[in-house]
Tab-separated table of C-alpha atoms in Angstrom:
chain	number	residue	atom	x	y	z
A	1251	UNK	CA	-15.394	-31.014	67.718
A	1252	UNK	CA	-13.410	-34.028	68.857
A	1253	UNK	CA	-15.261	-37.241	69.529
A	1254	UNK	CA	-14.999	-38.309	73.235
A	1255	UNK	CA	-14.636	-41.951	73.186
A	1256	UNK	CA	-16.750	-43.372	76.132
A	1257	UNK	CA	-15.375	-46.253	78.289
A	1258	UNK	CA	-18.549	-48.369	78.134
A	1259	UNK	CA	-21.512	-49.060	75.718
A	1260	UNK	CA	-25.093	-47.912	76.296
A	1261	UNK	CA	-25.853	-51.206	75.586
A	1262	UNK	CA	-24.757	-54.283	78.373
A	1263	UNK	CA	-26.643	-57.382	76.632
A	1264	UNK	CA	-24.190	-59.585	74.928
A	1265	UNK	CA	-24.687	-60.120	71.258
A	1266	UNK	CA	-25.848	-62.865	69.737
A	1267	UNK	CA	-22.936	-65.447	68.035
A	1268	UNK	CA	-22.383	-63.967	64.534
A	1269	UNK	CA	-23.368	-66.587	61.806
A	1270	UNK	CA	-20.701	-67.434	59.259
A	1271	UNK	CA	-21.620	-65.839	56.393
A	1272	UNK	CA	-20.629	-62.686	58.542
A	1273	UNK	CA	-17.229	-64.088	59.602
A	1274	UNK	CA	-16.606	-65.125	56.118
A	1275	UNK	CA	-17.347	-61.451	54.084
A	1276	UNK	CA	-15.257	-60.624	56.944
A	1277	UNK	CA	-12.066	-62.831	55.954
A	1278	UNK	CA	-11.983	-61.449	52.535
A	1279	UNK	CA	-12.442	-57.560	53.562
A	1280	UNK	CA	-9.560	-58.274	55.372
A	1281	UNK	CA	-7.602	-58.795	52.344
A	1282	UNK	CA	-7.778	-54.800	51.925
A	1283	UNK	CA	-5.985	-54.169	54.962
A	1284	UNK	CA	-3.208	-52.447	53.509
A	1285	UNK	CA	-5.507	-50.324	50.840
A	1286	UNK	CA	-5.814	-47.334	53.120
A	1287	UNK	CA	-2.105	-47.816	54.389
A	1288	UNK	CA	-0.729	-44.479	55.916
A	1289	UNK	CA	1.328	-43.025	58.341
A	1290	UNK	CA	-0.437	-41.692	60.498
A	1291	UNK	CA	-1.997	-44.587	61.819
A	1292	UNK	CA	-0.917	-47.635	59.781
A	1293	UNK	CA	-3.776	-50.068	58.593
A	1294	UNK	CA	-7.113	-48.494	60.968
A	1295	UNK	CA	-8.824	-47.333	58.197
A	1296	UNK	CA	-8.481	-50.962	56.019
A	1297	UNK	CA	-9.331	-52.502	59.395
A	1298	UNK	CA	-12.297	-51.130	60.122
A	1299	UNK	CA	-13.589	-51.464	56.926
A	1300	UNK	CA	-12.675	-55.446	57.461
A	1301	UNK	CA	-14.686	-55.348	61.104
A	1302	UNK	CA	-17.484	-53.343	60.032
A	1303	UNK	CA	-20.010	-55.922	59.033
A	1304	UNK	CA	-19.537	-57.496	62.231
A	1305	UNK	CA	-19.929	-54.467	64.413
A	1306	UNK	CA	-22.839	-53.623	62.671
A	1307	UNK	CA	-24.597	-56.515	63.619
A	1308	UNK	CA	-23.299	-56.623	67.126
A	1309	UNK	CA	-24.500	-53.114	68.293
A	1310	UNK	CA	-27.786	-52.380	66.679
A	1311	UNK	CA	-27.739	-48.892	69.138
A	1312	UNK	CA	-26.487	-46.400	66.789
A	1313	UNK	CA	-24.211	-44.556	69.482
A	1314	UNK	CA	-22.472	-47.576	70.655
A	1315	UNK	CA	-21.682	-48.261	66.888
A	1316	UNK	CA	-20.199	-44.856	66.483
A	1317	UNK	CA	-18.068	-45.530	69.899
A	1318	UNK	CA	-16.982	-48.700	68.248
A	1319	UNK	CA	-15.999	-47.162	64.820
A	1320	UNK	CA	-14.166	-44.328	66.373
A	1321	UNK	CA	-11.562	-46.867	68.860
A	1322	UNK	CA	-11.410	-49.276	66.047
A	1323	UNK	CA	-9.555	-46.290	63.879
A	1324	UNK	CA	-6.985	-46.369	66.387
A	1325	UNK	CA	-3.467	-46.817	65.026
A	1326	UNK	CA	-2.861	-50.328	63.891
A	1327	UNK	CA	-0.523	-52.440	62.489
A	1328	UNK	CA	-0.007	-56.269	61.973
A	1329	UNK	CA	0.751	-58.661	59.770
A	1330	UNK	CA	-1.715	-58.919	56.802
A	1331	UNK	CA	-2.191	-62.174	56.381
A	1332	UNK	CA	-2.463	-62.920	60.465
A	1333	UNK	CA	-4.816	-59.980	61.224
A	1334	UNK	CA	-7.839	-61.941	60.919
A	1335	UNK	CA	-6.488	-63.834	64.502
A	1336	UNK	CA	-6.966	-59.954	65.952
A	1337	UNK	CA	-10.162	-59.975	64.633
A	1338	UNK	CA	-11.763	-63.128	65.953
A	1339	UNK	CA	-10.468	-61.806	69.288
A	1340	UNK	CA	-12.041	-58.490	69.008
A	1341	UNK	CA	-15.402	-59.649	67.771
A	1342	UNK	CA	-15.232	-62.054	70.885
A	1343	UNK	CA	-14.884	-59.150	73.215
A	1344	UNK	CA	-17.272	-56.761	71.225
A	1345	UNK	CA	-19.844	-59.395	71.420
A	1346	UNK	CA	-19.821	-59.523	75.282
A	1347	UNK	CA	-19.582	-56.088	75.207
A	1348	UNK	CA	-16.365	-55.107	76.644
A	1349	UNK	CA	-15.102	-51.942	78.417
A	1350	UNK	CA	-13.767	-49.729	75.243
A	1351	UNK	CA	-10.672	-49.394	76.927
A	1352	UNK	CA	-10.164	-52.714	77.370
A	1353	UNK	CA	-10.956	-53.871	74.028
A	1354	UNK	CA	-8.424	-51.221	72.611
A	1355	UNK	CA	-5.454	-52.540	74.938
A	1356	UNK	CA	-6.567	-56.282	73.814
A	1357	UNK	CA	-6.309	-55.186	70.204
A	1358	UNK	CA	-2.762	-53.830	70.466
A	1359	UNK	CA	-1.419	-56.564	72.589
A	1360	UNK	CA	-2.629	-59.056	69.905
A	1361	UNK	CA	-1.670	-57.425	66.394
A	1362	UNK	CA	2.331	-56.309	67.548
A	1363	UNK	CA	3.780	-60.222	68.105
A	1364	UNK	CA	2.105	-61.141	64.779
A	1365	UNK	CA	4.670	-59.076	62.691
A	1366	UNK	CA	7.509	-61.381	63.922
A	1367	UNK	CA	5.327	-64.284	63.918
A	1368	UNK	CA	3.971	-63.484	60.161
A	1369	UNK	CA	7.709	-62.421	58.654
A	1370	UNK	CA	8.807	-65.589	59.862
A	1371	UNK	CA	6.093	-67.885	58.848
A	1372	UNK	CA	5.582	-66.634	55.187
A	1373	UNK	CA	8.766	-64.622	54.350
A	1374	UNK	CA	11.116	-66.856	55.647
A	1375	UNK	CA	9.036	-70.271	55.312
A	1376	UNK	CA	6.639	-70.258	52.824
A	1377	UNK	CA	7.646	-68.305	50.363
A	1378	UNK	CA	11.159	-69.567	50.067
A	1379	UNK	CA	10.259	-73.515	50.130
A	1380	UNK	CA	7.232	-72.134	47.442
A	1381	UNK	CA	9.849	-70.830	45.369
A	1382	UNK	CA	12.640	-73.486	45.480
A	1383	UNK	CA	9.478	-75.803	44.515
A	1384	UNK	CA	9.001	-73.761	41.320
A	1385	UNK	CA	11.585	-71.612	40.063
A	1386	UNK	CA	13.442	-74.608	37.769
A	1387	UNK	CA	9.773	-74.415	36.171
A	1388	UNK	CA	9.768	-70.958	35.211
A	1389	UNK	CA	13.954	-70.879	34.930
A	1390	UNK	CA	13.042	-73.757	32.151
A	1391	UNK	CA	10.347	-71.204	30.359
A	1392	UNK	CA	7.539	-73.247	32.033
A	1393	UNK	CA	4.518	-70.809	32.835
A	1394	UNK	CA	3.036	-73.407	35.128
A	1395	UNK	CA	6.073	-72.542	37.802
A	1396	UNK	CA	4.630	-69.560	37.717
A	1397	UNK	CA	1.157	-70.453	38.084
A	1398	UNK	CA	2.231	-72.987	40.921
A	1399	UNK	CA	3.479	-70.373	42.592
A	1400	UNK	CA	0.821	-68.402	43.155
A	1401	UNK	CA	-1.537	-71.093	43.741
A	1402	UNK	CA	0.150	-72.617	46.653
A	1403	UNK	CA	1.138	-69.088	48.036
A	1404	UNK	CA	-2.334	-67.965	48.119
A	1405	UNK	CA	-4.260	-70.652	49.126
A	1406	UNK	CA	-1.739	-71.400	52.246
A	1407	UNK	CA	-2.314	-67.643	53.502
A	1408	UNK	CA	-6.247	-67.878	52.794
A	1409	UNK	CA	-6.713	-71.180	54.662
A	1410	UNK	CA	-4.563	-69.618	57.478
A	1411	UNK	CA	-6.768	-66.697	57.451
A	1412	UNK	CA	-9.995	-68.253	57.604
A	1413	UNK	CA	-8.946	-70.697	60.272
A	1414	UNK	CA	-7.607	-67.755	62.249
A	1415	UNK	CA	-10.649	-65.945	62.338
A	1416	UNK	CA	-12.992	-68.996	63.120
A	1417	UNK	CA	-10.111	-69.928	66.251
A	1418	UNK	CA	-9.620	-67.092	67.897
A	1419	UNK	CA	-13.385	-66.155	67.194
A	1420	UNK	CA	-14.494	-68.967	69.695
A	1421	UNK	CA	-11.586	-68.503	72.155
A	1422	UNK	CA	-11.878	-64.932	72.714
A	1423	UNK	CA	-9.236	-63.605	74.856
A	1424	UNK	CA	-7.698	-66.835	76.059
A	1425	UNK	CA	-5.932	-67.048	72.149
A	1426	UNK	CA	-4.061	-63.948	73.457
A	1427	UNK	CA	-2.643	-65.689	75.929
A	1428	UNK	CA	-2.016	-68.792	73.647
A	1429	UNK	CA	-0.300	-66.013	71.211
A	1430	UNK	CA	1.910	-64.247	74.018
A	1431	UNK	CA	3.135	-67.519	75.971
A	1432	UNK	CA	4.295	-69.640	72.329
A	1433	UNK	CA	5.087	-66.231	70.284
A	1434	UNK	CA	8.893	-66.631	70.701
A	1435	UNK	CA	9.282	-70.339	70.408
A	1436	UNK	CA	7.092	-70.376	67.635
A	1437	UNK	CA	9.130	-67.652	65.771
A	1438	UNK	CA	12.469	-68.779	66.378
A	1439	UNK	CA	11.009	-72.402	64.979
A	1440	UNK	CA	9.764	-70.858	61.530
A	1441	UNK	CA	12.715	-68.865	61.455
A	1442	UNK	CA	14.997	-71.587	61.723
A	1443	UNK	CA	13.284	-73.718	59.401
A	1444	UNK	CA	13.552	-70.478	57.178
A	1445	UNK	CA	17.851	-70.549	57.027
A	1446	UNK	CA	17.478	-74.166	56.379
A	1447	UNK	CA	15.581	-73.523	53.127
A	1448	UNK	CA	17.588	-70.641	51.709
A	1449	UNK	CA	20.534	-72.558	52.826
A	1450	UNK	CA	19.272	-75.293	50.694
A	1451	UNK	CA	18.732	-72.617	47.648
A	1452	UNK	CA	22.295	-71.341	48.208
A	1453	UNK	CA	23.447	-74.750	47.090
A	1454	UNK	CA	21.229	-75.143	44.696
A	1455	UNK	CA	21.200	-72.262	42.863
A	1456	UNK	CA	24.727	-70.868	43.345
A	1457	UNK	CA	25.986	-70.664	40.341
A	1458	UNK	CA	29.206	-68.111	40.651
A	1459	UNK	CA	32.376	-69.836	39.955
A	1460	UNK	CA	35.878	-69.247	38.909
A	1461	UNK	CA	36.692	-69.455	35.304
A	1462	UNK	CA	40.089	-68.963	35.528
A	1463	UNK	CA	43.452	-71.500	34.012
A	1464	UNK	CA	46.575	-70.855	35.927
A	1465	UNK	CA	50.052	-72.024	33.693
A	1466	UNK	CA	51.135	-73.734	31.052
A	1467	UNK	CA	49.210	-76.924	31.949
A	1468	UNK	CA	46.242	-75.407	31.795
A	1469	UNK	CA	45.084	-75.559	35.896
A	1470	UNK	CA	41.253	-75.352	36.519
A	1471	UNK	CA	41.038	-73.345	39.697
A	1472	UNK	CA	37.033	-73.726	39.697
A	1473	UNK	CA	37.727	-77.723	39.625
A	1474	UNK	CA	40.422	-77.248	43.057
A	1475	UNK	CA	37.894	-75.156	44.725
A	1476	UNK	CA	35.454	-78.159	43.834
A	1477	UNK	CA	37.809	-80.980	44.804
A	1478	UNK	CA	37.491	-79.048	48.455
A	1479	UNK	CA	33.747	-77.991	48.968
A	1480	UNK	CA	31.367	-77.811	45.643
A	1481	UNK	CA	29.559	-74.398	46.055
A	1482	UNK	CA	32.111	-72.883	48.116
A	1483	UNK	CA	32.063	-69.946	45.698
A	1484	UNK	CA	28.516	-69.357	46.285
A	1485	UNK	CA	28.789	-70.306	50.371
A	1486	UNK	CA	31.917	-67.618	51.174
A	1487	UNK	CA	29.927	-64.688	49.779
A	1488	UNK	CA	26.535	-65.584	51.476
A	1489	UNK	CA	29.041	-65.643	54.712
A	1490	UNK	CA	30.816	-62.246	53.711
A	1491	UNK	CA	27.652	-60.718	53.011
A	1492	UNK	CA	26.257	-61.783	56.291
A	1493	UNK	CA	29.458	-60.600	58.288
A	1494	UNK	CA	29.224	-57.051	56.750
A	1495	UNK	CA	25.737	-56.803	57.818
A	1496	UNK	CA	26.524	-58.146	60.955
A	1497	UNK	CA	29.356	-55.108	61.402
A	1498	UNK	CA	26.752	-52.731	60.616
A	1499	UNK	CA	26.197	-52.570	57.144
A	1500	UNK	CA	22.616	-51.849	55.254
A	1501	UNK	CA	20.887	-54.199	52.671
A	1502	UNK	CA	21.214	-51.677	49.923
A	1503	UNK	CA	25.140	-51.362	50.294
A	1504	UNK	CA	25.763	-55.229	50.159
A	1505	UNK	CA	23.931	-55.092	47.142
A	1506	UNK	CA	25.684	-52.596	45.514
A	1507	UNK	CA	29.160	-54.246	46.312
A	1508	UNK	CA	27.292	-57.652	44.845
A	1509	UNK	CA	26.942	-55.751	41.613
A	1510	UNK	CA	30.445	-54.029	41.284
A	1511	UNK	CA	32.040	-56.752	42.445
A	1512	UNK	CA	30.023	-58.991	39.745
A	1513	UNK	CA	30.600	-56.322	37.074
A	1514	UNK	CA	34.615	-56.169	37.810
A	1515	UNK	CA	35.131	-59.882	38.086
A	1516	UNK	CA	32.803	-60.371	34.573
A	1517	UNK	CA	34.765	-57.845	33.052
A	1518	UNK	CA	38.143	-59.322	33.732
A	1519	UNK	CA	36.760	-62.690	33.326
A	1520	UNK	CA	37.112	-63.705	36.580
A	1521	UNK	CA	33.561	-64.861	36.834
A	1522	UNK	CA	32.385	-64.914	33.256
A	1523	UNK	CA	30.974	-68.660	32.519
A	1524	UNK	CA	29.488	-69.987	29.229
A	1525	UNK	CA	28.725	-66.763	27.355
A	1526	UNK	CA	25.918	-68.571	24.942
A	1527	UNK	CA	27.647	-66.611	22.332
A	1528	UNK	CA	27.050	-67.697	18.637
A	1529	UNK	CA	29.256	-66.704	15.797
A	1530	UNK	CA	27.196	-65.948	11.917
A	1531	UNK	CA	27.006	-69.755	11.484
A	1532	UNK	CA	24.807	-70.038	14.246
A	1533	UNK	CA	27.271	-71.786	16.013
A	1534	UNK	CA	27.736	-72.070	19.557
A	1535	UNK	CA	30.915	-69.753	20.789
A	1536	UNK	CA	33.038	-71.665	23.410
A	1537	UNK	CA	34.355	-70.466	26.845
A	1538	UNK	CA	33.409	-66.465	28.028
A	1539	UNK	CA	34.026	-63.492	26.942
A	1540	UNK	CA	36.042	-60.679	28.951
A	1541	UNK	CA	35.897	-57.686	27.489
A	1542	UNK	CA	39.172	-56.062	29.328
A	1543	UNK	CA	41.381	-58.856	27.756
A	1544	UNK	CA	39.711	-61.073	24.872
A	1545	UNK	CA	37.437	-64.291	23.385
A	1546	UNK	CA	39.080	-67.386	25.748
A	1547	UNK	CA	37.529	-70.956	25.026
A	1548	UNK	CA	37.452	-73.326	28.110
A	1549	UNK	CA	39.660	-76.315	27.863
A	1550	UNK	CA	37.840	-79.465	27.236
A	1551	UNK	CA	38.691	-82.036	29.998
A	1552	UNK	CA	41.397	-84.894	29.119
A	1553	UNK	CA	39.971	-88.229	28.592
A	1554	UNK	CA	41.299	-91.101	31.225
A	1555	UNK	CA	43.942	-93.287	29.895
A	1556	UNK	CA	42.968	-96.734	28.859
């Protein structure tokens, strides 16, 4: 038999304030959001596992803890590393002991803006700036870029999650309203701050270039195309990319032109740069290696005249 959700506990007393300990199992339950992820309806099941110790405390009368089980497996989905802001809210209202309905129509109004919100702040932000921080570590064999890594990606998105939950906890519903009047200004912000960064790794670790000599006097066209813009290999196919996707095309096929047009221009030694070749010596090979035409060493510049 289908459970009929009723609109309002048995119960009317408002719980009592739940102590930290509670809030704080809570915080790291929430970290297993995602373990019960399906399609049906998202992340319920991971969520109510996450609000469980704090409903149990909150409606010691055994029906009105089955009503709030069954609404809290309604579809859901947020960001991850935000939901605990949701939860704060909807522990407020449980607490006070909230029409059902309303506490359902609270819940969804709070956990859709955070997907913006949460791409924009970590995917964009964080993780970029994190990893323009420590990629020349690893790049140089260094396992503490690595380390680094995770250590400043994971305790920015814990302390974010605890403070979330302890917020929005003591504001109740007013952080909704907080959430739905700054949501846009505060995602085009992070977002913008976002292109700056990869913008900044563009330059810095755009690496294509041209190793082609036109004529007899040997004509470095990589060293033109420097004397005009340095990167502008590496800046005209972040623009090209983002026209095609602009015009309609998909992730997946800009990649896939990325790779031909990488494995053409290698082959023909268009892009080809310092092979690290060594001949049986040991010795470092000069110059690239195209395998449509042949070995090619790269001319050594000419020293100024005295």
């Amino acid at each position: 038999m289908a459970y009929n959700i009723p609109d309002k506990y048995q119960d009317l007393t408002p719980a009592p304030q739940l102590d930290k300990k509670t809030l704080n199992k809570m915080v790291w339950l929430s970290c297993f959001l995602q373990a019960s992820f399906n399609y049906e309806r998202m992340q319920a099941a991971g969520w109510l596992w996450a609000m469980l110790p704090g409903l149990q405390k909150i409606h010691t009368n055994k029906e009105d803890l089955k009503a709030s089980m069954a609404h809290n497996l309604d579809f859901l989905n947020t960001h991850p590393f935000l939901v605990t802001f949701v939860m704060g809210i909807v522990l407020s209202l449980e607490q006070n002991k909230a029409d059902t309905q309303t506490i359902r129509s609270v819940r969804i109004s709070a956990a859709g803006p955070l997907g913006g919100i949460g791409d924009a702040l970590f995917w964009l932000t964080l993780v970029p700036i994190t990893a323009g921080l420590t990629a020349n570590m690893a790049m140089e064999g260094q396992i503490i870029g690595a380390i680094l890594f995770l250590l400043i990606f994971n305790v920015a998105q814990f302390v974010i999650r605890f403070a979330l939950m302890y917020w929005s906890y003591g504001l109740g519903t007013k952080a909704v309203t907080l959430l739905t009047s700054n949501a846009k200004e505060f995602t085009r912000a992070a977002s913008i701050l976002g292109i700056f960064v990869v913008g900044g790794l563009i330059a810095n670790y755009g690496s294509t270039t041209v190793r082609m000599i036109v004529g007899d006097t040997q004509i470095n066209i990589q060293g033109l195309l420097d004397g005009v813009l340095p990167k502008l290999i590496p800046l005209l196919i972040t623009l090209g990319i983002y026209a095609l996707i602009k015009k309609g095309w998909t992730p997946v096929r800009c990649i896939i032109l990325i790779l031909v047009v990488g494995i053409v221009g290698c082959a023909f030694g268009i892009w080809t740069g310092d092979s690290k070749a060594m001949d049986a010596e040991g010795n470092t090979l000069p110059g690239g290696y195209t395998p449509l035409v042949e070995w090619y060493d790269y001319p050594e510049p000419e020293a100024p005249a005295e």
